[in-house]
Coordinates of C-alpha atoms and ligand atoms in Angstrom, one line a residue:
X1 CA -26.2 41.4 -115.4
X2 CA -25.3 38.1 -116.4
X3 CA -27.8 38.6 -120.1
X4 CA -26.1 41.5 -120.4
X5 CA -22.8 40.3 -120.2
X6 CA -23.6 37.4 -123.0
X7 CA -25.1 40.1 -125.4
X8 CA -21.7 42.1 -124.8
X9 CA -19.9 39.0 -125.6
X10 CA -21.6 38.7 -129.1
X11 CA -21.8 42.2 -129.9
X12 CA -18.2 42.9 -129.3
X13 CA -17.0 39.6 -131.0
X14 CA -19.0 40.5 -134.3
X15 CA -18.2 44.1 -134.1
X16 CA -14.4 44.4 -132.8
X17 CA -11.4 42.5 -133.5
X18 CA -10.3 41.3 -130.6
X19 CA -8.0 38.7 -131.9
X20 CA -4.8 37.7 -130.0
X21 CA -1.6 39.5 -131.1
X22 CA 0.1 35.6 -131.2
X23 CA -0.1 33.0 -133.6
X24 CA -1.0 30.0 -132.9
X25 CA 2.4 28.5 -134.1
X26 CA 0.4 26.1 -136.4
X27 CA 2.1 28.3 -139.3
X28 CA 5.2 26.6 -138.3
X29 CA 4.3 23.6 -139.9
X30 CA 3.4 21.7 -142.6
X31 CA 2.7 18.5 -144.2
X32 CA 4.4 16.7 -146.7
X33 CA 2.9 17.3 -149.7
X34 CA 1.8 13.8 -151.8
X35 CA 2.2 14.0 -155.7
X36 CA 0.8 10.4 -155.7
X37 CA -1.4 10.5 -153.2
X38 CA -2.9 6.7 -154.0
X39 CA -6.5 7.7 -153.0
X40 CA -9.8 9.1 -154.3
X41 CA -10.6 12.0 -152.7
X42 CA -14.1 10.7 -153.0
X43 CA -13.4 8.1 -150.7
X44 CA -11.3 9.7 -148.3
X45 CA -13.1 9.5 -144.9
X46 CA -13.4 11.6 -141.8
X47 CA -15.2 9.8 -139.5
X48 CA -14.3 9.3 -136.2
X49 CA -15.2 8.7 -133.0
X50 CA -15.2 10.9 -129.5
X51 CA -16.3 9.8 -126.3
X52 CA -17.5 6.6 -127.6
X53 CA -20.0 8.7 -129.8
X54 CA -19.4 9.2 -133.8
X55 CA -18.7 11.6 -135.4
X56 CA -18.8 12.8 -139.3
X57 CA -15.5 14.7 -138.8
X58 CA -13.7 15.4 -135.4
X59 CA -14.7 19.5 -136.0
X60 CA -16.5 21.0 -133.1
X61 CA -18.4 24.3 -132.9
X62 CA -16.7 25.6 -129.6
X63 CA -19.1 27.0 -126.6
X64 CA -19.9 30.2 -127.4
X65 CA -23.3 31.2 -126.7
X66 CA -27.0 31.4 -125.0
X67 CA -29.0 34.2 -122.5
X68 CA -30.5 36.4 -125.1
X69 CA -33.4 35.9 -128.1
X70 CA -30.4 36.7 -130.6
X71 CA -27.9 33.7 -128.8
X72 CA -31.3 31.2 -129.3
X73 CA -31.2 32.3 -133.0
X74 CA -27.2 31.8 -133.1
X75 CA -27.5 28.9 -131.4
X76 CA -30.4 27.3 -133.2
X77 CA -28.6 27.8 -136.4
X78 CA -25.0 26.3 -135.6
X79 CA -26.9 23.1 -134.0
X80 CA -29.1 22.6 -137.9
X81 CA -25.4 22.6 -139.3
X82 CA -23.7 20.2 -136.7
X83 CA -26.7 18.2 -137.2
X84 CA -26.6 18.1 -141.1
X85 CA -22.9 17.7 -140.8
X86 CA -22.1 15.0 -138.1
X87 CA -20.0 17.5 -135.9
X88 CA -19.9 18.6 -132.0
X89 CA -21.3 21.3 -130.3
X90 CA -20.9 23.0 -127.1
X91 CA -23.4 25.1 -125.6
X92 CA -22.4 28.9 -124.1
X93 CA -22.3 29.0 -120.2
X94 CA -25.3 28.2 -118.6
X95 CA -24.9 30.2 -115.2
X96 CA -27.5 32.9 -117.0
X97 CA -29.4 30.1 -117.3
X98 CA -29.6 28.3 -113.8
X99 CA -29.9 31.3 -112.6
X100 CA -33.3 32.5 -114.4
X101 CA -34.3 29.4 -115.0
X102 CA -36.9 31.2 -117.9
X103 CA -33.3 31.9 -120.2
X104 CA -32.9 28.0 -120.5
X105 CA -34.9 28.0 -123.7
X106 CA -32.3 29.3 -125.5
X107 CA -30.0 26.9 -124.8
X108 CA -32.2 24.1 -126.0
X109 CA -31.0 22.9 -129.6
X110 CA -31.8 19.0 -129.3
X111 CA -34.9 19.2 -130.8
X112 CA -33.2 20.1 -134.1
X113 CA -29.8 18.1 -133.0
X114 CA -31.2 15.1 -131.5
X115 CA -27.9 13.0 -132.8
X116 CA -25.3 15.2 -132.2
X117 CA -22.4 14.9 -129.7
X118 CA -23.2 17.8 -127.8
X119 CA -21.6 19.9 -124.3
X120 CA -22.9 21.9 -121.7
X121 CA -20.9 24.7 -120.2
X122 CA -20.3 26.4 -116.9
X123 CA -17.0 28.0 -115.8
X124 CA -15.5 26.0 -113.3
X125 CA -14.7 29.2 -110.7
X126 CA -18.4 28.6 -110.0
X127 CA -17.6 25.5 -108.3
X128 CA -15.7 27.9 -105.5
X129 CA -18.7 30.5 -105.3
X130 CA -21.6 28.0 -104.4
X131 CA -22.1 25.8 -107.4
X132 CA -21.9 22.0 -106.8
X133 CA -22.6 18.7 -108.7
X134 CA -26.2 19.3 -108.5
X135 CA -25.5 22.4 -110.7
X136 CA -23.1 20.5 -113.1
X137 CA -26.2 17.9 -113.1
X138 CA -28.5 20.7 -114.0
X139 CA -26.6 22.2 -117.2
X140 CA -26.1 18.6 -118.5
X141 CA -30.1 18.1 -118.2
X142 CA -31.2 21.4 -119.1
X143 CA -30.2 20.6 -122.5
X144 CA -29.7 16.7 -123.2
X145 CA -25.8 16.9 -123.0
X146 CA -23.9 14.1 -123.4
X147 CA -21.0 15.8 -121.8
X148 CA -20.2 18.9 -119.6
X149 CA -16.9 21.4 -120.3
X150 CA -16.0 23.3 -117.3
X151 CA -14.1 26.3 -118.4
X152 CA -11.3 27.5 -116.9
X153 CA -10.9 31.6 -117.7
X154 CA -8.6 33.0 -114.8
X155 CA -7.1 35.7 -116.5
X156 CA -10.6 36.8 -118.0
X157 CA -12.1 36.9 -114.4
X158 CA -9.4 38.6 -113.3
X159 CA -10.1 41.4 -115.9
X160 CA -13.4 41.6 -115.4
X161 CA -14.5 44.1 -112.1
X162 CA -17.3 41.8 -111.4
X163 CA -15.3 38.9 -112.0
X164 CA -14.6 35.7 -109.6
X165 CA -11.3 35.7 -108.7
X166 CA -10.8 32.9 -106.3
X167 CA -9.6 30.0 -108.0
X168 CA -7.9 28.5 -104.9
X169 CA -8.6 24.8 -103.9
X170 CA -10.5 24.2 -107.1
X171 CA -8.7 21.0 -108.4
X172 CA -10.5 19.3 -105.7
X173 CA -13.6 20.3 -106.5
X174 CA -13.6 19.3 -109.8
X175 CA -12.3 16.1 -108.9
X176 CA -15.6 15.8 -107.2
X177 CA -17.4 16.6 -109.9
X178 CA -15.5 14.5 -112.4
X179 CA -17.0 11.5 -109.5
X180 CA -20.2 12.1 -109.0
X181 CA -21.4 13.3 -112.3
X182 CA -23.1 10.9 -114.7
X183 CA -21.7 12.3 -118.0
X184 CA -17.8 12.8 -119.1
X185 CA -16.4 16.1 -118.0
X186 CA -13.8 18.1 -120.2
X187 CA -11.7 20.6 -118.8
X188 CA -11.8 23.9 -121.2
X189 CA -9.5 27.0 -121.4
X190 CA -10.4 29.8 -123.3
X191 CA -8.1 31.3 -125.7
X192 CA -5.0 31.0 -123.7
X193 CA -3.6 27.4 -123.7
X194 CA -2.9 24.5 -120.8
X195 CA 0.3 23.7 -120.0
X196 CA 1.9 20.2 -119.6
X197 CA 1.3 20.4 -115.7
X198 CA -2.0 21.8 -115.6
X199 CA -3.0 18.7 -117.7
X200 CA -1.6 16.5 -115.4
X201 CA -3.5 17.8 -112.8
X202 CA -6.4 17.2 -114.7
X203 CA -6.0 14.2 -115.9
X204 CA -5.2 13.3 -112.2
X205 CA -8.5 14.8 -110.9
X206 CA -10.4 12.9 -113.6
X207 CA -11.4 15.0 -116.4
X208 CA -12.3 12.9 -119.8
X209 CA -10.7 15.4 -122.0
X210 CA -9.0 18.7 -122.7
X211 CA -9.9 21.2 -124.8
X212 CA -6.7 23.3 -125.0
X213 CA -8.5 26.8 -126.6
X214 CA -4.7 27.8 -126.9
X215 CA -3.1 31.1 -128.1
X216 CA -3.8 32.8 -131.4
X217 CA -7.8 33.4 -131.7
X218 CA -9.8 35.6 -130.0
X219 CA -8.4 37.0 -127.0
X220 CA -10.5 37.4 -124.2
X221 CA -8.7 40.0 -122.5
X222 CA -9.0 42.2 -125.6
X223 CA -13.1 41.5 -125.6
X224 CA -12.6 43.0 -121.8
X225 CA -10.9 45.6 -122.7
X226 CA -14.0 46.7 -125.4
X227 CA -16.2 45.9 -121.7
X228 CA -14.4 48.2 -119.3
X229 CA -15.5 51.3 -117.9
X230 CA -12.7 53.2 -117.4
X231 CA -9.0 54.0 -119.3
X232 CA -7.3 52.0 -116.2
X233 CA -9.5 48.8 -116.5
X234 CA -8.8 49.3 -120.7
X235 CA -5.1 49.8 -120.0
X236 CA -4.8 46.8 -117.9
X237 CA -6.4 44.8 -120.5
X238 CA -4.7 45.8 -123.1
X239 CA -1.4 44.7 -121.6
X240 CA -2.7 40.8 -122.2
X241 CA -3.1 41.0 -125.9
X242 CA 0.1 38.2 -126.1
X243 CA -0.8 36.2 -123.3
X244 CA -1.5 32.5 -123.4
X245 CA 0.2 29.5 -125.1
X246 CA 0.2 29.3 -128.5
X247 CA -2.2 26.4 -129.8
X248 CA 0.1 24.2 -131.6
X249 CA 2.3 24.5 -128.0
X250 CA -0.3 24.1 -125.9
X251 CA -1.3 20.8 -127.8
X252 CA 1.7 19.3 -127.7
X253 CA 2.1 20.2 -123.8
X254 CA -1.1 18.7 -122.9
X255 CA -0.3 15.3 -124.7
X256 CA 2.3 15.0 -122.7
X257 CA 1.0 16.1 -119.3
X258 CA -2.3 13.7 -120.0
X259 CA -0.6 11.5 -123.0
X260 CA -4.2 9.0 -122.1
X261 CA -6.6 11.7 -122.8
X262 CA -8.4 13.1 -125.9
X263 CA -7.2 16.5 -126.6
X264 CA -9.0 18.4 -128.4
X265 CA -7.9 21.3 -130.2
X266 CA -8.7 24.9 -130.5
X267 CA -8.2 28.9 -130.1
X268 CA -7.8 30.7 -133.6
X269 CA -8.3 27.2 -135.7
X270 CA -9.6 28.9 -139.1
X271 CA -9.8 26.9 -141.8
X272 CA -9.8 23.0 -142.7
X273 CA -5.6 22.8 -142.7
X274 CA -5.8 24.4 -139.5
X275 CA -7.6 21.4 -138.2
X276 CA -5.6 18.8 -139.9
X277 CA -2.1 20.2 -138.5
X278 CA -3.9 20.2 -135.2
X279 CA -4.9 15.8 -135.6
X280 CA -1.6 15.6 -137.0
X281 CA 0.1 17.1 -133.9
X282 CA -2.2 14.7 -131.6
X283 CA -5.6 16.4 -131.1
X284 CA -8.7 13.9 -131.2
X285 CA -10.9 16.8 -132.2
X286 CA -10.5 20.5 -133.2
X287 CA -12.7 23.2 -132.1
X288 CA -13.9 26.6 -133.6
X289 CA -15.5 29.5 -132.6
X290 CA -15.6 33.4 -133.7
X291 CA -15.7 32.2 -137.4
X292 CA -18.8 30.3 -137.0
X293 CA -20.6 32.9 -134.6
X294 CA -19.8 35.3 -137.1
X295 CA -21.1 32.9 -140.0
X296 CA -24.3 32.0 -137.6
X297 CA -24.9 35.8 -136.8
X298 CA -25.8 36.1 -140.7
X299 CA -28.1 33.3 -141.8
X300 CA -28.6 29.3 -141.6
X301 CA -27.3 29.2 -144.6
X302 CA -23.9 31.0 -143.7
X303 CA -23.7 28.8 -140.8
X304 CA -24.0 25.9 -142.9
X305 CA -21.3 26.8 -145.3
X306 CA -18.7 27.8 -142.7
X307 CA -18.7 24.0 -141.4
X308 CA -19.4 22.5 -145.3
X309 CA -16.2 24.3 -146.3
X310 CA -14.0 23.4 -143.1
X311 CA -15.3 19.8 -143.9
X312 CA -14.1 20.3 -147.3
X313 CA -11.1 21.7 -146.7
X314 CA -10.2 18.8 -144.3
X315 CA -10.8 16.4 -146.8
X316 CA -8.7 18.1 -149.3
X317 CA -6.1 18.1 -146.9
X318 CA -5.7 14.7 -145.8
X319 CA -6.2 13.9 -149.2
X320 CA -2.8 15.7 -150.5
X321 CA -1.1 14.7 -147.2
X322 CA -1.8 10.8 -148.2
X323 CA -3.8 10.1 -145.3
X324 CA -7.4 8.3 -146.3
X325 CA -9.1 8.3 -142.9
X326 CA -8.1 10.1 -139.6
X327 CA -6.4 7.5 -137.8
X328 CA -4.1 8.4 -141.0
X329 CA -3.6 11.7 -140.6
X330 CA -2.9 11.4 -136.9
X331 CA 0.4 9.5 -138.2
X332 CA 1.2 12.0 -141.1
X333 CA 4.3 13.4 -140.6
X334 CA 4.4 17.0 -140.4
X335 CA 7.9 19.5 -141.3
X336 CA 8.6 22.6 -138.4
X337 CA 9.6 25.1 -140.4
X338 CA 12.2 27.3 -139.0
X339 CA 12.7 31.3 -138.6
X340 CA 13.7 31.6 -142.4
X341 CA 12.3 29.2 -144.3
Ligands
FMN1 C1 -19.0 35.0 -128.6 C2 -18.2 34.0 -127.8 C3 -18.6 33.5 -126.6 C4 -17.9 32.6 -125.8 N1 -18.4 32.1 -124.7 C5 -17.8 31.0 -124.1 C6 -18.4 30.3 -123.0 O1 -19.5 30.7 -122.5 N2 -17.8 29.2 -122.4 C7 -16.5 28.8 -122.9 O2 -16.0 27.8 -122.5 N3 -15.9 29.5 -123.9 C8 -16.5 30.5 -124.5 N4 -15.9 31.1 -125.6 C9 -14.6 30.8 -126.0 C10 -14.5 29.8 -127.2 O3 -15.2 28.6 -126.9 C11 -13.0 29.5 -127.6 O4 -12.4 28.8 -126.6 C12 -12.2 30.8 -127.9 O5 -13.1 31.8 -128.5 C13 -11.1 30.5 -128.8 O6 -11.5 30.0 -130.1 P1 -11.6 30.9 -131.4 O7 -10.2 31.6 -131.6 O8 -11.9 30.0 -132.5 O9 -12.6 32.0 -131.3 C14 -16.7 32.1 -126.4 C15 -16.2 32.6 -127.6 C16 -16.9 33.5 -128.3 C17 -16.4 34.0 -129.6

């Protein structure tokens, strides 16, 4: 059930568009453009670190994928581009995997990404059905992570028939987790934003870093709706197209609910700018997802492009918003544009 569930997944995210009916607000603003910028674009650098590991540029390929021959393929092909490029990845959930231990294979990407900073997955409901640190331990192994996301995806499991929908009394558990476990956890949304509390709370039970996946990409209660099985389940769904916390919010909000913590940034990031307004606004790192599945899903090659151009795009940005490495362009001022402008 669970295989089947990751090939839906894919085939619904190449096939439909399920994107969000928000924005992610990052449209709102923009930098302050630099006739004399004072640098060569040729020396304009993007390297930075995360969790003491460094990086090329602070873009990660989100956790998207794993389960099936096709996610292997996927997968195979975004970790050769994070490799060539310097960047993070994050593996799909691995539940499929500790489950039938035989589906762990394609998962694996270190052998082509042995230097990469890269993140195991698992939804952290799972911590209130059964699973414990020795689970955590097992996804971080499974594939040589040097750090594991637990996801949190309430409103997706609570569109899903089969889904988990006790989240009660999980803080606490990943508090224990965060302990015990020999590798960094990050605590992960999904495409609909953490609030200044929530990353308090976080912070609090020891996470090393949030992801945000705000508001404004792919919405996972639209990819549910494409799942269900009957015009109810569909209309339900449907109602949650403008859910969640817009991105640029939801990056501010968790700055200041866990002002100590990376942040990193994603949930309908699409280009280069994109991730530039999001290091600007505070993020350490931004992540992206559909657009490079859908890249991945064609070739190596396309795969490689999608990151070589967000890279690119990056650079030109910083460049014409003055800033020459990323501590830079985490000080460049950006305008919020109002209503009419
Ligand atoms: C095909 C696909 C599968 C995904 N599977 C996972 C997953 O297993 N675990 C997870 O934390 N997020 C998963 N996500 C969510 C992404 O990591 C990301 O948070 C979300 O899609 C928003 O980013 P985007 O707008 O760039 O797609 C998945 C996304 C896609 C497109």
């Amino acid at each position: 059930m669970l295989e089947q569930r990751k090939a839906d997944h894919i085939r619904i995210n190449l096939d439909k568009d399920v994107s969000s009916s928000l924005t992610t607000g990052l449209e709102r603003y923009r930098f302050v453009h630099q006739a004399t910028p004072e640098l060569d674009l040729a020396a304009v650098d993007t390297t930075t670190a995360l969790l003491g590991k460094t990086l090329h540029a602070p873009v990660l390929i989100s956790s998207m994928t794993g389960g099936t021959e096709r996610a292997r393929e996927i997968n195979r092909r975004l970790a050769h581009a994070a490799q060539m490029h310097g960047i993070v990845m994050g593996l799909g959930s691995q539940r499929a995997a500790i489950q039938q231990p035989e589906l762990a294979d394609t998962f694996r990407v270190r052998d082509i990404a042995p230097d990469i900073l890269l993140f195991a997955n698992l939804g952290a409901v799972q911590l209130n059905y059964g699973y414990d640190v020795e689970h955590c331990r097992e996804a971080v192994e499974m594939i040589g992570a040097d750090a594991l996301i637990l996801h949190f995806n309430a409103l997706q499991e609570a569109l899903q028939p089969e889904g988990n929908w006790n989240f009660r009394g999980l803080l606490k558990r990943v508090e224990a987790v965060c302990r015990k476990l020999e590798v960094p956890v990050i605590a992960k949304e999904v495409g609909w934003g953490i609030n200044e509390q929530t990353a308090r709370q976080l912070a609090e039970a020891g996470v090393a870093a949030i992801d945000v996946a705000g508001g404004g990409g792919t919405s996972w209660s639209e990819v549910e709706k494409h799942r269900a099985t009957s015009a109810s389940q569909r209309r339900v769904a449907a109602r949650f197209r403008g859910w969640g916390l817009p991105t640029a919010e939801s990056i501010l909000m968790a700055r200041r609910g866990a002002p100590h913590l990376p942040i990193i940034a994603s949930g309908g990031l699409r280009d280069g700018v994109d991730v530039a307004k999001c290091l600007a606004l505070g993020a350490a790192a931004a992540g992206i997802a559909r657009p490079f599945v859908k890249a991945a899903a064609m070739s190596a090659q396309a795969a490689d492009e999608a990151v070589s151009e967000i890279i690119m795009e990056l650079r030109v940005a910083m460049f014409a918003a003055g800033a020459g490495t990323i501590e830079a362009l985490r000080q460049a001022p950006l305008m919020r544009m109002t209503n009419d402008e």
